[in-house]
Coordinates of C-alpha atoms (C1' of nucleotides) in Angstrom, one line a residue:
Chain A
M43 CA 83.3 148.1 17.2
I44 CA 85.9 150.3 14.8
G45 CA 86.0 149.7 11.6
K46 CA 84.8 146.9 9.1
L47 CA 85.6 143.8 8.9
K48 CA 87.2 142.5 5.9
V49 CA 87.9 139.3 4.5
F50 CA 90.0 137.7 1.8
N51 CA 87.1 135.8 -0.1
S52 CA 88.8 132.5 -1.9
L53 CA 85.6 132.4 -4.3
T54 CA 85.9 136.2 -5.8
R55 CA 89.7 136.9 -5.0
Q56 CA 89.0 140.0 -3.3
K57 CA 88.4 141.8 0.4
E58 CA 85.0 141.9 1.0
E59 CA 83.2 143.5 4.0
F60 CA 81.7 140.6 6.3
I61 CA 78.4 140.4 6.8
P62 CA 76.9 137.7 8.8
L63 CA 73.6 136.6 7.1
N64 CA 71.8 136.5 10.8
P65 CA 73.7 138.6 12.7
P66 CA 74.7 138.6 15.9
H67 CA 75.2 134.5 14.7
V68 CA 78.1 133.6 12.7
G69 CA 78.1 130.1 11.3
M70 CA 81.9 129.1 10.9
Y71 CA 83.5 125.3 9.3
V72 CA 86.9 124.3 9.2
C73 CA 87.7 121.2 7.3
G74 CA 89.6 119.5 10.9
P75 CA 92.1 116.9 10.4
T76 CA 92.0 112.9 9.3
V77 CA 92.9 111.0 12.6
Y78 CA 95.2 108.5 10.9
S79 CA 98.4 109.7 11.9
N80 CA 99.9 112.6 14.6
V81 CA 99.0 115.8 13.6
H82 CA 100.8 118.1 11.2
L83 CA 102.6 121.5 12.2
G84 CA 101.1 122.1 9.0
N85 CA 97.5 121.9 9.8
V86 CA 98.4 122.8 12.8
R87 CA 99.1 126.5 12.1
T88 CA 95.4 126.1 9.7
F89 CA 93.8 125.4 12.8
L90 CA 95.6 128.4 14.7
S91 CA 94.5 131.0 12.2
F92 CA 91.3 130.0 12.4
D93 CA 91.2 129.8 16.1
V94 CA 92.6 134.1 15.6
V95 CA 89.0 134.1 13.7
N96 CA 87.3 132.3 15.8
R97 CA 88.5 134.2 18.8
Y98 CA 88.1 137.6 17.1
L99 CA 84.6 137.0 15.6
R100 CA 83.7 136.4 19.3
F101 CA 86.1 139.5 20.4
L102 CA 83.5 141.7 18.0
G103 CA 80.7 139.9 19.7
Y104 CA 79.5 137.9 17.7
K105 CA 77.5 134.1 18.3
V106 CA 79.6 132.5 16.8
R107 CA 78.9 128.2 16.0
Y108 CA 82.3 126.4 15.3
V109 CA 82.3 123.4 13.7
R110 CA 85.2 121.3 12.7
N111 CA 85.2 118.0 11.4
I112 CA 86.9 114.4 12.2
T113 CA 87.5 113.1 9.2
D114 CA 87.7 109.2 10.4
V115 CA 86.5 107.5 6.7
G116 CA 86.7 107.6 3.0
H117 CA 90.2 109.6 2.4
L118 CA 91.6 107.4 0.6
S119 CA 95.8 107.4 -0.4
D120 CA 97.3 107.2 -3.0
T121 CA 97.5 103.9 -3.1
G122 CA 94.0 103.9 -3.0
E123 CA 93.3 102.7 0.1
D124 CA 91.4 104.4 2.8
K125 CA 94.3 106.4 5.4
I126 CA 92.7 105.1 8.0
S127 CA 92.5 101.4 7.2
K128 CA 95.5 101.2 6.3
K129 CA 97.2 102.9 9.3
A130 CA 95.1 100.1 11.5
K131 CA 96.2 97.3 9.3
L132 CA 99.7 98.8 9.8
D133 CA 99.8 98.2 13.0
Q134 CA 97.1 95.7 13.8
L135 CA 94.4 97.4 15.4
E136 CA 90.4 98.4 15.3
P137 CA 90.3 101.4 12.7
M138 CA 88.2 102.6 15.0
E139 CA 91.1 102.6 17.4
I140 CA 93.6 104.6 15.3
V141 CA 90.7 107.3 15.2
Q142 CA 90.4 107.7 18.8
M143 CA 94.3 107.3 19.6
Y144 CA 94.9 109.9 16.4
T145 CA 91.8 112.5 17.6
N146 CA 93.2 112.5 21.3
D147 CA 96.5 113.0 20.2
F148 CA 95.2 116.4 18.0
H149 CA 92.8 117.4 20.6
D150 CA 96.0 117.4 23.2
V151 CA 98.0 119.3 20.4
M152 CA 96.1 122.3 20.7
L153 CA 95.1 122.7 24.0
K154 CA 98.7 123.0 24.8
F155 CA 98.8 125.6 21.4
N156 CA 96.2 127.1 23.9
A157 CA 93.0 126.9 20.9
I158 CA 89.6 127.2 21.5
P159 CA 87.9 123.6 20.9
P160 CA 85.0 123.7 17.7
D161 CA 81.6 124.1 19.4
I162 CA 81.0 120.9 17.5
E163 CA 83.1 118.4 16.2
P164 CA 80.7 116.1 14.7
S165 CA 82.9 113.1 12.9
A166 CA 82.6 111.0 8.8
I167 CA 81.4 107.9 10.2
G168 CA 78.8 109.5 12.7
H169 CA 76.7 110.6 9.7
L170 CA 77.0 107.8 7.0
M171 CA 72.9 108.1 7.2
E172 CA 72.9 112.2 5.8
Q173 CA 75.6 111.2 3.2
V174 CA 73.6 108.5 1.9
E175 CA 70.6 110.8 2.0
M176 CA 72.9 113.3 0.0
T177 CA 73.9 110.8 -2.5
K178 CA 70.0 110.0 -3.4
K179 CA 68.8 113.5 -3.3
L180 CA 72.0 114.6 -6.1
I181 CA 70.4 111.3 -8.1
E182 CA 67.6 111.9 -7.7
N183 CA 68.3 115.7 -8.7
G184 CA 69.8 113.9 -11.2
Y185 CA 73.9 115.0 -10.6
A186 CA 74.9 111.6 -9.6
Y187 CA 74.7 108.0 -11.3
E188 CA 75.3 104.7 -10.4
S189 CA 77.5 102.3 -12.0
N190 CA 79.1 99.3 -10.9
G191 CA 78.0 99.7 -7.3
S192 CA 79.6 102.8 -7.2
V193 CA 77.8 106.3 -7.1
Y194 CA 79.3 109.7 -8.8
F195 CA 78.9 113.2 -9.4
D196 CA 78.5 114.2 -12.8
V197 CA 80.3 117.4 -12.7
E198 CA 80.1 118.2 -16.3
K199 CA 76.3 117.7 -16.2
F200 CA 76.4 119.7 -12.9
H201 CA 78.1 122.2 -14.6
K202 CA 76.5 122.9 -17.8
E203 CA 72.6 122.7 -15.5
N204 CA 74.4 125.7 -13.1
D205 CA 75.9 128.6 -14.9
N206 CA 79.4 126.8 -15.6
S207 CA 80.2 127.4 -12.1
Y208 CA 82.4 124.1 -11.3
G209 CA 85.5 125.5 -11.0
A210 CA 84.6 128.9 -9.6
L211 CA 86.2 128.8 -6.5
S212 CA 89.6 127.1 -7.4
G213 CA 89.7 129.6 -10.7
R214 CA 90.1 126.5 -12.7
K215 CA 88.4 126.3 -16.6
I216 CA 86.4 123.2 -16.7
E217 CA 88.0 122.6 -20.4
D218 CA 91.4 122.6 -19.0
L219 CA 91.0 119.7 -16.3
L220 CA 88.8 117.8 -19.1
S221 CA 92.1 118.3 -21.5
E222 CA 94.0 117.9 -18.8
T223 CA 92.9 114.4 -18.0
R224 CA 91.6 113.4 -21.7
D225 CA 93.0 110.1 -20.8
L226 CA 90.5 107.8 -19.3
D227 CA 92.3 105.0 -17.8
G228 CA 90.3 101.4 -19.6
G229 CA 89.2 100.3 -16.2
S230 CA 86.9 103.3 -14.6
D231 CA 83.4 102.9 -13.6
K232 CA 83.4 106.8 -14.2
K233 CA 81.4 108.4 -17.2
S234 CA 84.5 111.6 -16.9
P235 CA 87.6 111.7 -15.5
L236 CA 86.4 114.5 -13.6
D237 CA 83.8 113.3 -11.8
F238 CA 84.2 111.8 -8.5
A239 CA 82.9 109.6 -6.1
L240 CA 79.8 110.1 -3.4
W241 CA 79.8 106.2 -2.6
K242 CA 82.3 103.9 -3.3
K243 CA 82.2 99.4 -3.7
A244 CA 84.7 98.6 -1.4
S245 CA 87.2 95.8 -2.5
P246 CA 87.3 92.8 -0.8
E247 CA 90.3 93.9 0.9
H248 CA 88.5 96.9 2.4
I249 CA 87.8 96.3 5.6
M250 CA 85.8 99.7 6.7
R251 CA 82.3 99.1 5.1
W252 CA 78.9 99.9 5.6
E253 CA 75.9 98.2 3.2
T254 CA 73.7 100.5 1.4
E255 CA 71.2 99.9 -1.9
W256 CA 74.3 100.3 -3.8
S257 CA 77.0 97.7 -2.9
E258 CA 79.2 97.9 0.6
G259 CA 81.5 100.3 0.5
F260 CA 82.3 103.5 1.7
P261 CA 81.9 107.1 1.0
G262 CA 83.8 109.8 -0.4
W263 CA 85.8 112.2 1.2
H264 CA 84.4 115.2 -0.3
L265 CA 80.9 114.3 0.8
E266 CA 80.8 115.0 4.1
C267 CA 81.9 118.2 4.7
S268 CA 79.3 119.2 2.7
V269 CA 76.8 117.6 5.0
M270 CA 77.6 118.0 8.5
S271 CA 77.7 121.6 7.2
T272 CA 74.8 121.5 5.9
K273 CA 73.1 119.9 9.1
Y274 CA 74.5 122.4 11.7
L275 CA 74.7 125.7 9.8
G276 CA 72.0 125.3 7.1
E277 CA 72.1 125.6 3.6
E278 CA 73.8 129.0 3.7
F279 CA 76.1 130.1 6.1
D280 CA 78.8 132.3 6.4
I281 CA 82.8 130.8 7.0
H282 CA 84.5 128.0 5.6
G283 CA 87.6 127.6 6.3
G284 CA 90.5 124.7 5.5
G285 CA 94.1 124.7 4.1
M286 CA 94.9 125.8 0.4
D287 CA 95.8 122.2 -0.6
L288 CA 92.3 121.6 0.0
Q289 CA 91.2 124.3 -2.9
F290 CA 91.0 121.8 -5.0
P291 CA 89.3 119.2 -5.3
H292 CA 88.0 118.9 -2.3
H293 CA 86.2 122.0 -1.8
E294 CA 85.3 122.9 -5.2
C295 CA 83.5 119.3 -5.1
E296 CA 81.9 120.5 -1.5
I297 CA 80.3 123.2 -3.0
A298 CA 79.1 121.1 -6.7
Q299 CA 77.5 118.8 -4.0
N300 CA 75.8 121.7 -1.8
C301 CA 74.8 123.1 -4.9
G302 CA 73.9 119.5 -6.2
S303 CA 71.5 118.9 -3.4
H304 CA 69.8 122.1 -2.0
G305 CA 70.8 124.5 -4.2
H306 CA 73.5 126.2 -2.1
G307 CA 77.1 126.9 -2.2
G308 CA 77.2 126.8 1.0
A309 CA 79.5 129.4 3.0
R310 CA 78.9 132.3 1.8
Y311 CA 83.2 133.6 2.6
W312 CA 85.4 131.0 1.8
L313 CA 89.2 132.0 3.8
H314 CA 92.1 129.4 2.9
T315 CA 95.5 129.0 4.6
N316 CA 98.6 128.9 3.6
M317 CA 101.3 126.4 3.6
L318 CA 104.5 126.2 5.9
T319 CA 108.0 125.6 4.9
V320 CA 111.3 124.8 6.4
N321 CA 114.2 126.7 5.6
G322 CA 112.4 127.5 1.9
Q323 CA 111.3 124.1 1.8
K324 CA 108.0 122.6 1.2
M325 CA 107.8 121.1 4.6
S326 CA 107.0 116.7 4.1
K327 CA 108.0 113.5 5.2
S328 CA 109.5 112.7 1.8
L329 CA 112.3 115.1 2.2
G330 CA 112.8 114.5 5.8
N331 CA 111.8 117.6 7.0
S332 CA 108.9 118.0 8.4
F333 CA 107.9 118.1 12.3
L334 CA 105.3 117.0 15.0
P335 CA 104.8 119.9 17.8
R336 CA 105.8 117.3 20.3
E337 CA 109.2 117.4 18.3
L338 CA 109.2 121.6 18.1
I339 CA 108.3 122.3 21.6
S340 CA 110.7 119.3 23.2
G341 CA 113.6 120.4 20.2
D342 CA 114.5 116.3 19.9
H343 CA 114.9 116.8 15.8
E344 CA 118.0 117.0 14.3
L345 CA 117.0 120.4 12.3
L346 CA 115.9 122.3 15.8
N347 CA 119.0 124.0 17.9
R348 CA 116.2 123.3 20.9
G349 CA 112.8 123.9 21.8
Y350 CA 110.4 126.4 21.8
S351 CA 107.3 126.8 23.8
P352 CA 103.8 126.5 22.4
M353 CA 103.4 129.8 23.2
T354 CA 106.3 130.6 21.0
I355 CA 105.3 128.4 18.2
R356 CA 102.1 130.6 18.2
F357 CA 103.3 134.0 18.2
F358 CA 105.7 132.8 15.9
M359 CA 102.6 131.8 13.6
M360 CA 100.4 134.9 14.6
Q361 CA 103.9 137.1 13.3
S362 CA 103.1 136.5 9.7
H363 CA 99.8 136.1 8.5
Y364 CA 97.7 133.3 7.4
A365 CA 97.1 133.5 3.6
S366 CA 101.2 134.1 3.0
T367 CA 103.8 131.0 2.9
L368 CA 105.4 130.7 6.4
D369 CA 109.1 129.8 7.1
F370 CA 110.5 127.3 9.5
S371 CA 114.3 128.2 10.4
N372 CA 116.3 128.3 14.0
D373 CA 116.8 131.7 13.4
A374 CA 113.7 132.9 12.7
L375 CA 112.0 131.2 16.2
E376 CA 114.8 132.0 18.4
A377 CA 113.4 135.9 16.8
A378 CA 110.1 135.2 17.3
R379 CA 111.2 133.9 21.1
K380 CA 113.2 136.7 22.0
G381 CA 110.3 138.3 20.7
Y382 CA 107.6 136.7 22.4
I383 CA 109.3 137.3 25.3
R384 CA 109.3 140.6 25.3
L385 CA 105.3 140.8 24.5
A386 CA 104.9 138.3 27.8
N387 CA 106.9 140.6 30.0
G388 CA 104.6 143.7 29.2
M389 CA 101.6 141.5 29.8
R390 CA 102.7 140.8 33.1
T391 CA 104.1 144.2 34.0
L392 CA 100.6 145.2 32.6
R393 CA 98.0 142.8 34.3
G394 CA 99.5 143.9 37.7
M395 CA 99.7 147.8 36.8
E396 CA 96.9 150.3 38.5
W397 CA 96.4 154.0 37.3
A398 CA 97.6 155.8 40.5
E399 CA 97.6 159.5 40.9
D400 CA 100.7 160.9 40.3
E401 CA 102.8 164.4 39.7
G402 CA 102.8 165.9 36.1
E403 CA 99.9 167.2 34.3
L404 CA 97.9 165.1 31.0
N405 CA 99.8 165.6 27.9
K406 CA 97.4 165.7 25.0
K407 CA 100.1 163.8 22.6
Q408 CA 100.5 160.8 24.5
V409 CA 96.7 160.0 25.2
E410 CA 96.3 161.0 21.6
Q411 CA 99.3 158.4 20.7
I412 CA 98.1 155.4 23.1
N413 CA 94.8 156.1 21.4
K414 CA 95.7 156.2 18.1
I415 CA 97.5 152.2 19.0
C416 CA 94.4 150.7 19.7
D417 CA 92.5 151.8 17.1
N418 CA 95.1 150.6 15.6
C419 CA 95.0 147.3 16.7
Y420 CA 91.0 147.0 14.9
Y421 CA 91.9 148.5 12.4
A422 CA 95.1 145.6 12.0
M423 CA 92.6 142.5 12.7
N424 CA 89.6 144.2 11.0
D425 CA 92.0 143.9 7.5
D426 CA 91.3 140.2 6.9
F427 CA 92.6 139.2 10.4
N428 CA 95.7 140.7 10.0
T429 CA 97.8 139.1 13.0
A430 CA 100.9 140.5 12.1
L431 CA 100.7 144.0 11.9
T432 CA 98.6 143.7 15.3
I433 CA 101.8 142.8 17.0
G434 CA 103.6 145.6 15.3
H435 CA 101.1 147.5 17.5
L436 CA 101.1 145.9 20.4
F437 CA 104.7 146.2 21.1
N438 CA 104.0 149.6 20.2
L439 CA 102.2 149.1 23.5
V440 CA 104.2 147.4 24.9
K441 CA 106.9 150.8 25.1
K442 CA 104.5 152.9 27.0
V443 CA 104.0 149.9 29.7
N444 CA 107.3 149.7 30.3
S445 CA 107.8 153.7 30.3
L446 CA 105.5 153.6 32.9
H447 CA 106.3 150.8 34.7
T448 CA 110.2 152.8 34.8
G449 CA 108.4 155.8 35.9
Q450 CA 109.9 157.8 32.1
L451 CA 106.4 158.0 31.4
N452 CA 103.7 159.5 34.8
F453 CA 100.4 158.3 35.0
A454 CA 99.2 161.6 35.1
E455 CA 100.3 162.3 31.6
I456 CA 98.0 159.8 29.5
G457 CA 95.2 160.3 32.3
K458 CA 93.4 157.5 33.9
E459 CA 90.7 156.6 30.4
A460 CA 93.8 156.2 28.0
F461 CA 95.5 153.9 30.4
D462 CA 92.2 151.8 31.2
R463 CA 92.1 151.7 27.3
M464 CA 95.5 151.1 26.8
K465 CA 95.1 148.2 29.7
E466 CA 92.0 146.5 27.6
T467 CA 93.0 147.1 24.4
F468 CA 96.5 145.0 25.1
I469 CA 95.2 142.4 27.3
G470 CA 92.4 141.7 25.1
F471 CA 93.9 141.8 21.5
S472 CA 96.8 139.5 23.6
E473 CA 95.0 137.4 25.2
D474 CA 91.5 136.8 24.3
V475 CA 92.5 137.9 20.0
L476 CA 95.3 136.1 19.6
G477 CA 95.7 133.6 22.3
L478 CA 98.6 134.3 23.8
R479 CA 99.2 134.1 27.0
I480 CA 102.0 134.2 29.7
E481 CA 103.3 130.7 29.8
S482 CA 106.4 130.5 32.6
D483 CA 109.1 128.2 31.9
V484 CA 110.0 128.4 35.3
D485 CA 111.3 125.3 37.1
Y486 CA 109.2 125.4 39.9
K487 CA 111.0 122.9 41.6
A488 CA 114.4 124.7 41.7
L489 CA 112.5 127.0 43.0
I490 CA 111.8 125.1 45.9
E491 CA 115.1 123.7 46.1
T492 CA 116.4 126.9 45.7
I493 CA 114.8 128.6 49.2
L494 CA 115.1 125.2 50.5
G495 CA 118.8 126.0 50.5
E496 CA 117.9 129.5 52.4
Y497 CA 116.5 128.0 54.9
K498 CA 119.2 124.9 55.3
S499 CA 121.6 127.8 55.9
A500 CA 119.3 129.9 57.8
K501 CA 118.8 126.9 60.8
F502 CA 122.6 126.3 60.4
N503 CA 123.3 129.8 61.7
R504 CA 120.4 129.3 64.2
D505 CA 118.2 131.8 62.4
F506 CA 115.1 130.6 63.9
E507 CA 113.3 134.0 63.0
R508 CA 114.2 133.2 59.5
V509 CA 113.2 129.5 59.5
D510 CA 110.4 129.7 60.7
K511 CA 109.4 132.8 58.2
L512 CA 110.2 130.5 55.4
R513 CA 108.6 127.6 56.2
A514 CA 105.3 129.9 56.9
E515 CA 105.7 131.4 53.2
L516 CA 106.2 128.2 51.8
K517 CA 103.2 126.2 54.0
A518 CA 101.1 129.4 52.5
E519 CA 102.2 128.4 48.5
G520 CA 100.5 124.6 50.3
I521 CA 104.1 123.3 50.4
I522 CA 105.9 121.5 53.5
V523 CA 109.3 121.7 54.4
K524 CA 109.6 118.3 56.2
D525 CA 113.3 118.1 58.3
M526 CA 115.0 114.6 58.3
K527 CA 117.3 113.4 60.6
D528 CA 120.5 114.5 58.0
K529 CA 118.3 116.1 54.8
I530 CA 116.0 118.6 54.2
E531 CA 112.6 117.9 52.0
W532 CA 109.7 119.0 50.4
A533 CA 106.5 117.9 49.6
F534 CA 102.3 119.1 48.6
E535 CA 100.4 119.9 51.1
E536 CA 97.7 117.3 51.3
Chain B
rG264 C1' 103.6 120.6 -19.4
rA265 C1' 99.3 123.6 -17.4
rA266 C1' 96.8 127.0 -13.7
rC267 C1' 97.0 129.9 -9.0
rA268 C1' 100.4 132.7 -5.8
rU269 C1' 105.3 134.2 -3.6
rG270 C1' 110.1 136.9 -3.3
rU271 C1' 110.8 143.7 1.1
rA272 C1' 117.2 145.4 5.5
rG273 C1' 122.2 140.5 7.8
rC274 C1' 117.4 137.0 9.4
rC275 C1' 112.1 136.6 10.3
rA276 C1' 107.8 139.9 8.7
rA277 C1' 103.8 144.0 7.9
rA278 C1' 102.7 148.5 5.0
rC279 C1' 94.4 150.0 5.2
rU280 C1' 93.3 147.6 -3.5
rG281 C1' 99.1 154.0 -6.6
rG282 C1' 101.7 158.5 -2.2
rU283 C1' 107.0 158.2 -0.7
rA284 C1' 108.4 151.4 2.8
rA285 C1' 105.1 148.4 10.8
rG286 C1' 106.9 145.6 14.2
rG287 C1' 110.3 141.9 16.2
rC288 C1' 115.3 139.4 16.4
rA289 C1' 120.7 140.9 15.5
rG290 C1' 124.3 144.9 16.3
rA291 C1' 125.7 150.5 18.0
rA292 C1' 125.7 154.2 21.7
rG293 C1' 123.6 155.8 26.1
rU294 C1' 121.5 156.0 30.7
rC295 C1' 120.7 151.9 34.9
rU296 C1' 123.7 148.2 38.4
rG297 C1' 127.6 145.9 43.0
rC298 C1' 128.7 142.8 38.6
rA299 C1' 124.3 141.7 35.2
rA300 C1' 120.3 141.1 33.2
rA301 C1' 116.1 143.4 31.8
rA302 C1' 113.5 148.2 31.0
rC303 C1' 114.6 152.8 28.7
rU304 C1' 116.2 156.6 25.1
rU305 C1' 118.6 157.4 20.6
rC306 C1' 120.7 155.4 16.4
rU307 C1' 122.4 151.8 12.4
rA308 C1' 120.6 149.1 8.3
rA309 C1' 116.3 148.2 1.8
rU310 C1' 118.2 151.7 -5.5
rU311 C1' 111.3 146.2 -2.2
rG312 C1' 114.1 139.4 -7.3
rC313 C1' 115.7 140.9 -12.6
rG314 C1' 114.3 144.3 -17.3
rG315 C1' 111.1 147.5 -19.6
rG316 C1' 105.8 150.0 -19.4
rU317 C1' 101.5 153.4 -17.6
rU318 C1' 101.2 157.2 -14.3
rC319 C1' 102.8 164.0 -11.2
rG320 C1' 103.6 159.6 -8.1
rA321 C1' 104.7 152.0 -8.1
rA322 C1' 106.5 147.9 -3.1
rU323 C1' 101.8 148.4 -4.8
rC324 C1' 98.7 148.3 -11.8
rC325 C1' 100.5 146.1 -16.9
rC326 C1' 104.3 143.0 -20.1
rG327 C1' 108.6 139.8 -20.2
rC328 C1' 112.2 137.0 -17.6
rC329 C1' 114.2 134.5 -13.5
rA330 C1' 113.7 132.1 -8.2
rU331 C1' 110.4 129.5 -4.7
rG332 C1' 105.8 127.5 -3.6
rU333 C1' 101.0 125.1 -4.2
rU334 C1' 97.3 122.6 -6.8
rC335 C1' 96.6 119.8 -11.3
rU336 C1' 98.9 116.5 -14.9
rC337 C1' 97.4 109.4 -12.3
rC338 C1' 93.5 110.5 -8.2
rA339 C1' 88.8 107.0 -5.8

RNA sequence: GAACAUGUAGCCAAACUGGUAAGGCAGAAGUCUGCAAAACUUCUAAUUGCGGGUUCGAAUCCCGCCAUGUUCUCCA
C-alpha cells in the first residue's frame, strides 16, 4: 500500500488515519433506503459513494463486511403515518407488496449503476425480536421508560450519565435543542420533547402492528440500525455511513441507543455524504425538479435535454467529492458524458494493448512521470476517497495511453515495467475502484442491418466469395442469415 | 429564528490541514484524413463571493457581510 488512508470522521470533524479494529477485516454499515417509493437519485449518490468506499477498501486488500439495511417499517411521514403503510393503503396493496416492489426497483437501479451488492442486507421487520430485546435492555439500564403503551428513550438522563455525549455527532448542544423545543404539546406521552420512540403503540388505523408486552405496536425508526449493526458487525465496528440528512437525529439516536444498551457507540468512523441539487436548487418533489434514475437514463423529463447512460451518471458523481454538494444540470451532465467517453476509450485502448519491443531507449523522465501518476491515484483515494482527484490523474494516464497508441510515444521509451504498472493501475482504479465499466451504446441490431446490407449487395453483384465470408463471420457471432424469397432476415443461432 | 456546511475560469470540479491555483467540457491553432470523427501537440481563460485581519507568504487560518444548501424550530 502506498501512503495511508485517511477519512473524514463526522464524529471528530477531522480527517483521521483509518485503522480497522481487526485487520484485515473491516465492518461497514450504511443506512439503506426506506422502500415506500422508487429510489431517489440523491439516495443513489449516497449508495454509489459508499460503493466506492467498499471497492477501495477491498482493492487495498481489506476483507470488508458491508451491511446495508432495508427499512420496511417504522419510518414515519410528517403526518405520523408509517411511510410503507400509507403507500400500501393508497395503492390498495399489502405493505409487504410495497416493500418487495420497491426493494426490487432499488436492486435493479443499483445493478445498473454497477454497484456491488452488500454482503448482508437485513430488514427491520426481519429483526423485530432483536429490536424488542434492545428496548428491554434499555429499560433495564434505565434509559427508557414506558408511557401509555409506548416506550421512549430518555435523552436527558442518558446525556447526564454519559459524559454529556448526546449531540456529539451532529455538533448540537442539548441546551439549545431543549430551548428550541420548549413548548411541549399537551398530548405527548413523552417526558421531554427530545425523547424518541423505541416502541410505538399503534393507533387503530395503523395496519403494521405486532404484539409485545407494552402494546400492539411497531418499532421506532432509529432502533433498527442500532440492532442490525450490532448483530452483524458487533458492538464496535469500523465505518458507519449515510446521507448528511440522517446525521441528526437518526445517527445521533443510534449512538445513544448503542451506548445505552451495551456501552459502545457503534462505529468508530462516521462518514456522511452530501446532498444533490438541480440547477442550484435543492432536489425535491415539491419543487418539481426531482427525477428518478430511470428518467435520467431515458431523458424522459422536462428538465433534461437528453438521456445519460448509467456509467455517465456514475462518472459524473465520481467527479465530485462525496462530501460536497453536487449540482445536476444539462451542461454538467453533457460535459461528463464526453469526459466519460474519453476515459472509456482510453480504457478500451489500453485493454487491447500489450507491451512490445520497439525502437528507442528508456526515457527516465517518462518512466518517472508514469510512476508518479500511478502513485498519485493512491494518494488521491487515500485522501478521504477523493474520486474527483483520482479521475484527474487517470486522465493524465489517458494522455500516455493515447500517445503510445498513436506512436508518438514508443514502448521502449517507458519500458515494460512502467507500462505494466500503468495498465494495472489504470484498469484497477477505473474499473475496480471507481466501478466504471465500458458500456457500449452501440445498437447491435443496426449494426447487423448494416452488415446485411453489405451481404445483400454482394449477393446482387454475384460476389459469392464475399457472401460466404460475411455469412461465416456472422455465424461465428451466433447470428444466422436467412435468405428468404424476397428479403433477407437474421436470427440468433439456437 | 438557530446550528453546521458551501461559494474556485463560460460550465462542472480538485488542491494531500498556509508556500504561489489538478482534471474534464467549451474555445483557438496545428498534425493526421478523400471528407469527417477520434487521437495527438500547443495555446487561451481565475485579482479563488465581498470587505477587513494574522503571516515573509492564505483558496486554505480569524472577524464581519452577502448568497445558496442541509438539519433543527412541529416530529412519533
